[in-house]
mmCIF file of C-alpha atoms in Angstrom:
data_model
loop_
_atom_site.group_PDB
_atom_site.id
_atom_site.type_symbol
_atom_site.label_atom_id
_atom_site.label_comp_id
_atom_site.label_asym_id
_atom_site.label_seq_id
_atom_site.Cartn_x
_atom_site.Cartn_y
_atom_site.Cartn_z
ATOM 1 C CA UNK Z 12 -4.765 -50.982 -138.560
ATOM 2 C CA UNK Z 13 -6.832 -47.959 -139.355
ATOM 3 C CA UNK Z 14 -5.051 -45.213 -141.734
ATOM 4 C CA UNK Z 15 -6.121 -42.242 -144.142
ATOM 5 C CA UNK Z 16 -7.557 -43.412 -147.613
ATOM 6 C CA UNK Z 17 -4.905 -43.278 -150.409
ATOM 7 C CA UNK Z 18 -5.463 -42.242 -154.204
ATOM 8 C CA UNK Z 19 -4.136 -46.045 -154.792
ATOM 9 C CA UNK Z 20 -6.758 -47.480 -152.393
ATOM 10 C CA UNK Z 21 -9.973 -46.850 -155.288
ATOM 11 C CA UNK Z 22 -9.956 -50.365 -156.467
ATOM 12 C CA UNK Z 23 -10.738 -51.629 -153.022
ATOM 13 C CA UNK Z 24 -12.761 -48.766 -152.230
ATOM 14 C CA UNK Z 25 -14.733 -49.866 -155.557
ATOM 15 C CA UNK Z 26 -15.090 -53.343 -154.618
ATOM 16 C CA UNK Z 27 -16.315 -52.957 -151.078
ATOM 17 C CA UNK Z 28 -18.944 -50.484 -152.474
ATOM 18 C CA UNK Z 29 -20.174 -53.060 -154.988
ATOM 19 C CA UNK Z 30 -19.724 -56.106 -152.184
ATOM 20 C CA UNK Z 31 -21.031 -54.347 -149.228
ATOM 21 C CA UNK Z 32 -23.113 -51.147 -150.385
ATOM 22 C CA UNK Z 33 -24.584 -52.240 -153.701
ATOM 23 C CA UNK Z 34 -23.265 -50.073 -155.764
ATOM 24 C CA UNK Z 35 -21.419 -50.711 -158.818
ATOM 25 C CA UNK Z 36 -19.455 -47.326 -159.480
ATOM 26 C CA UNK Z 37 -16.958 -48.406 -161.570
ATOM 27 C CA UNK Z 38 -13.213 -48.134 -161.032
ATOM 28 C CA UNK Z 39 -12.160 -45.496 -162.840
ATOM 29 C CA UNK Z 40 -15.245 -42.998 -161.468
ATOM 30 C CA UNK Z 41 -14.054 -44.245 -158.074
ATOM 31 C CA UNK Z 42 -10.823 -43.403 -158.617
ATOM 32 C CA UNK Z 43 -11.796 -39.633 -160.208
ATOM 33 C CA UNK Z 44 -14.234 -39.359 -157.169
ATOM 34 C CA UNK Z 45 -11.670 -40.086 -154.408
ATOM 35 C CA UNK Z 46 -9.238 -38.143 -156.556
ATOM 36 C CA UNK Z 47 -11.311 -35.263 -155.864
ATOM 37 C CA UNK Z 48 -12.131 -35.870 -152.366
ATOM 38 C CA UNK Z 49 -8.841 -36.144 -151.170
ATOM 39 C CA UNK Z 50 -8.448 -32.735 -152.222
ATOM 40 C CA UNK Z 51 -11.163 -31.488 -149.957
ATOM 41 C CA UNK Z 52 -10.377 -31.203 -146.474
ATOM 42 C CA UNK Z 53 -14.175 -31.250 -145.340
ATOM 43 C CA UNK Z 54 -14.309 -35.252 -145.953
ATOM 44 C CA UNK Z 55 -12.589 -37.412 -143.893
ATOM 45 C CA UNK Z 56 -12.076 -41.388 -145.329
ATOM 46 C CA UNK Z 57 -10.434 -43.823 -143.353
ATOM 47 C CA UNK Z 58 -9.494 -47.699 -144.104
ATOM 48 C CA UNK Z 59 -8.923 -50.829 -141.876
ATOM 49 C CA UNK Z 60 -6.328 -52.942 -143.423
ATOM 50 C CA UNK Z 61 -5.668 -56.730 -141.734
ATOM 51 C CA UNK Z 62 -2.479 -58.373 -143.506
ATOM 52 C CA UNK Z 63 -1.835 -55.680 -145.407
ATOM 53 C CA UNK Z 64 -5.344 -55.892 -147.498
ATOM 54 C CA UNK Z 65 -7.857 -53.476 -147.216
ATOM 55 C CA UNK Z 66 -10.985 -54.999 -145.593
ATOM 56 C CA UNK Z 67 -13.089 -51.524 -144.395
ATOM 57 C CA UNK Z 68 -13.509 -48.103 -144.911
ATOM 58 C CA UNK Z 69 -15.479 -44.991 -143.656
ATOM 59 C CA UNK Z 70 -15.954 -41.980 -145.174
ATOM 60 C CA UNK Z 71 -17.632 -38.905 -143.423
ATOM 61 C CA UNK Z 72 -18.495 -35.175 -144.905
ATOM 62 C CA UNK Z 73 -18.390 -31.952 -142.279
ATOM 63 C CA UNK Z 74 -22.696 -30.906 -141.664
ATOM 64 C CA UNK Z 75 -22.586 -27.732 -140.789
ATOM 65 C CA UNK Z 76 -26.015 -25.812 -140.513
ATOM 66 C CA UNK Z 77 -27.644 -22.665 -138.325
ATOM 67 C CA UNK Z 78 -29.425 -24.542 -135.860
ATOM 68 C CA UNK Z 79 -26.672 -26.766 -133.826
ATOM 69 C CA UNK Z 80 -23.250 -27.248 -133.863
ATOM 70 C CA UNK Z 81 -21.177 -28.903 -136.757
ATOM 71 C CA UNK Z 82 -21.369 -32.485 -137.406
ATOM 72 C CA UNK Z 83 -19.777 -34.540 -139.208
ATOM 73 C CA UNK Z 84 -22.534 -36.638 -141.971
ATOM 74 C CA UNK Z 85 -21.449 -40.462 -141.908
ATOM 75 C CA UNK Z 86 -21.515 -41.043 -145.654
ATOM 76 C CA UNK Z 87 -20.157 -44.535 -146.236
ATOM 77 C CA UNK Z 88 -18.967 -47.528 -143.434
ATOM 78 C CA UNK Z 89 -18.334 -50.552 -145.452
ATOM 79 C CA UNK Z 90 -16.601 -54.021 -143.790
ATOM 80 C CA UNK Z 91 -15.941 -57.072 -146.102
ATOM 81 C CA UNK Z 92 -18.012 -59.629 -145.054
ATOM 82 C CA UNK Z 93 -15.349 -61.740 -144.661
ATOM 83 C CA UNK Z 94 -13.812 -59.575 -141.820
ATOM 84 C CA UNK Z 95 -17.343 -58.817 -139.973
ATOM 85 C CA UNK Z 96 -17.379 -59.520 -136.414
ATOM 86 C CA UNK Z 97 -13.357 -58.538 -135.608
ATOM 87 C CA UNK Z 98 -13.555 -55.215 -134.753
ATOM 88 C CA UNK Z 99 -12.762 -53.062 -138.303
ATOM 89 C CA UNK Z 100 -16.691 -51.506 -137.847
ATOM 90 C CA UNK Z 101 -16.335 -50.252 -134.397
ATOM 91 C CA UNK Z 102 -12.362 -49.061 -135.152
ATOM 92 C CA UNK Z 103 -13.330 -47.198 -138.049
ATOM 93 C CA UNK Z 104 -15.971 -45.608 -136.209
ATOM 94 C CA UNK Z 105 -13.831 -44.648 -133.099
ATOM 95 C CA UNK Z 106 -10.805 -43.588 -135.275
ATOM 96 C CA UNK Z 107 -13.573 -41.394 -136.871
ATOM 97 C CA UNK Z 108 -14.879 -39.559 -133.671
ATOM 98 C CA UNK Z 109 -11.538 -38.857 -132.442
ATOM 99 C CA UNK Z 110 -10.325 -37.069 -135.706
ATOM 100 C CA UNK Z 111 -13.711 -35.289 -135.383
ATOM 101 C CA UNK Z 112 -13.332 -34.402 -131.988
ATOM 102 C CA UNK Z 113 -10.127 -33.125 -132.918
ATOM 103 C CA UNK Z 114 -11.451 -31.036 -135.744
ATOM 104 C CA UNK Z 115 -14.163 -29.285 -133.454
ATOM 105 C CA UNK Z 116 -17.019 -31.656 -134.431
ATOM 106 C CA UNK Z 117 -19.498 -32.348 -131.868
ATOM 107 C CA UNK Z 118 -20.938 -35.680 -132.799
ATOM 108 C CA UNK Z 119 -21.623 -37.948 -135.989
ATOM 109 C CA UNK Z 120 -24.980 -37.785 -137.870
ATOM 110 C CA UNK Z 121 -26.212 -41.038 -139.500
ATOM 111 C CA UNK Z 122 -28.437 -42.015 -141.923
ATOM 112 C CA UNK Z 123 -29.281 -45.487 -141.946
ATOM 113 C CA UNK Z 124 -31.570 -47.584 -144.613
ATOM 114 C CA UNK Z 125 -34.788 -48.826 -142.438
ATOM 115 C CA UNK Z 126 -34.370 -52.618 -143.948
ATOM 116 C CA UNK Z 127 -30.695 -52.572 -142.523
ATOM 117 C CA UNK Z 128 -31.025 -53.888 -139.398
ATOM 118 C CA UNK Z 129 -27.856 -55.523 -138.669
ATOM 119 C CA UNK Z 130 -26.431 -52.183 -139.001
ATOM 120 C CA UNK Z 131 -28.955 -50.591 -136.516
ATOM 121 C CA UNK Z 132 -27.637 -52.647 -133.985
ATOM 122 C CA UNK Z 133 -24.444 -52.176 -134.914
ATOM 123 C CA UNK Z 134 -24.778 -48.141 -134.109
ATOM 124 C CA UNK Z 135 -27.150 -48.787 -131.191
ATOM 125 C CA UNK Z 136 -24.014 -51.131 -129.408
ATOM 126 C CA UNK Z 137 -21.851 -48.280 -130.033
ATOM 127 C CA UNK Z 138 -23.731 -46.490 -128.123
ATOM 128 C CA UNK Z 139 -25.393 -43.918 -130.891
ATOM 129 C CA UNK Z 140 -29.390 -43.429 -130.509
ATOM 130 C CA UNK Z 141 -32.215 -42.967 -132.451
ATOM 131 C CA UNK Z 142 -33.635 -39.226 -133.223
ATOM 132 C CA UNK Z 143 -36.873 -38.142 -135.117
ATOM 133 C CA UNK Z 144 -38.197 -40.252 -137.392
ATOM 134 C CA UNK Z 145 -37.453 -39.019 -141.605
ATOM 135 C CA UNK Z 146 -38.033 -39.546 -145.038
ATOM 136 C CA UNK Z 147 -35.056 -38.662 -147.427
ATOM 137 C CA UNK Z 148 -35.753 -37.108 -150.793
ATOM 138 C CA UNK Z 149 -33.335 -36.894 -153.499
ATOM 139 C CA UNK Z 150 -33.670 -34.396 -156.449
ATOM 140 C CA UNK Z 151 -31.996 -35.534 -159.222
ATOM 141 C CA UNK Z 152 -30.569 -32.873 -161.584
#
């Protein structure tokens, strides 16, 4: 089952960050950062629950810019690798592109770490494809 993100829902959020992402936000950031997410109605986070435990989520930002129409910027998919390979991935991401459709979003960028691989093939079986070539930069402040 695929459902909106609830404030209650940080501690599994957390985990599958640490498990799946590698990062080790702690629980009570988590919680203050979905706290203030929820409260901003250009992010969208959805989670897959199986048996009542919370196995995935996605999280996606609006993109808006002056040279093409909005996006939405995939910010986060995370499964448990427990539940890999049933279907949570590709429902997150199709509950995901209908709420965007729905919004007035015209497609779904994402940003993908070159080393991930398994998760390039993931997106390419959706059917996503590949544009231009990038480097990111981050500017820390």
């Amino acid at each position: 089952m695929i459902r909106e993100v609830k404030l209650t829902d940080a501690l599994a959020i957390q985990r599958l960050n640490a498990e799946c992402l590698g990062y080790d936000f702690g629980k009570e950031a988590t919680e203050i950062q979905l706290k203030r997410l929820l409260e901003n109605d250009q992010h969208i986070i959805l989670v897959a629950e199986e048996d009542e435990q919370i196995v995935g989520y996605i999280h996606a930002a609006s993109y808006d810019c002056l040279y093409f129409s909005p996006l939405l910027n995939l910010l986060a998919l995370a499964v448990s690798p427990d539940f890999q390979g049933k279907g949570h991935g590709r429902a997150l991401m199709e509950a995901l592109r209908e709420k965007g459709q729905a919004a007035g979003y015209t497609g779904i960028r994402i940003n993908s770490g070159i080393s991930r691989t398994e998760a390039h093939t993931f997106y390419r079986r959706l059917g996503c494809h590949e544009k231009a070539d990038q480097k990111r930069f981050y500017w820390e402040f």
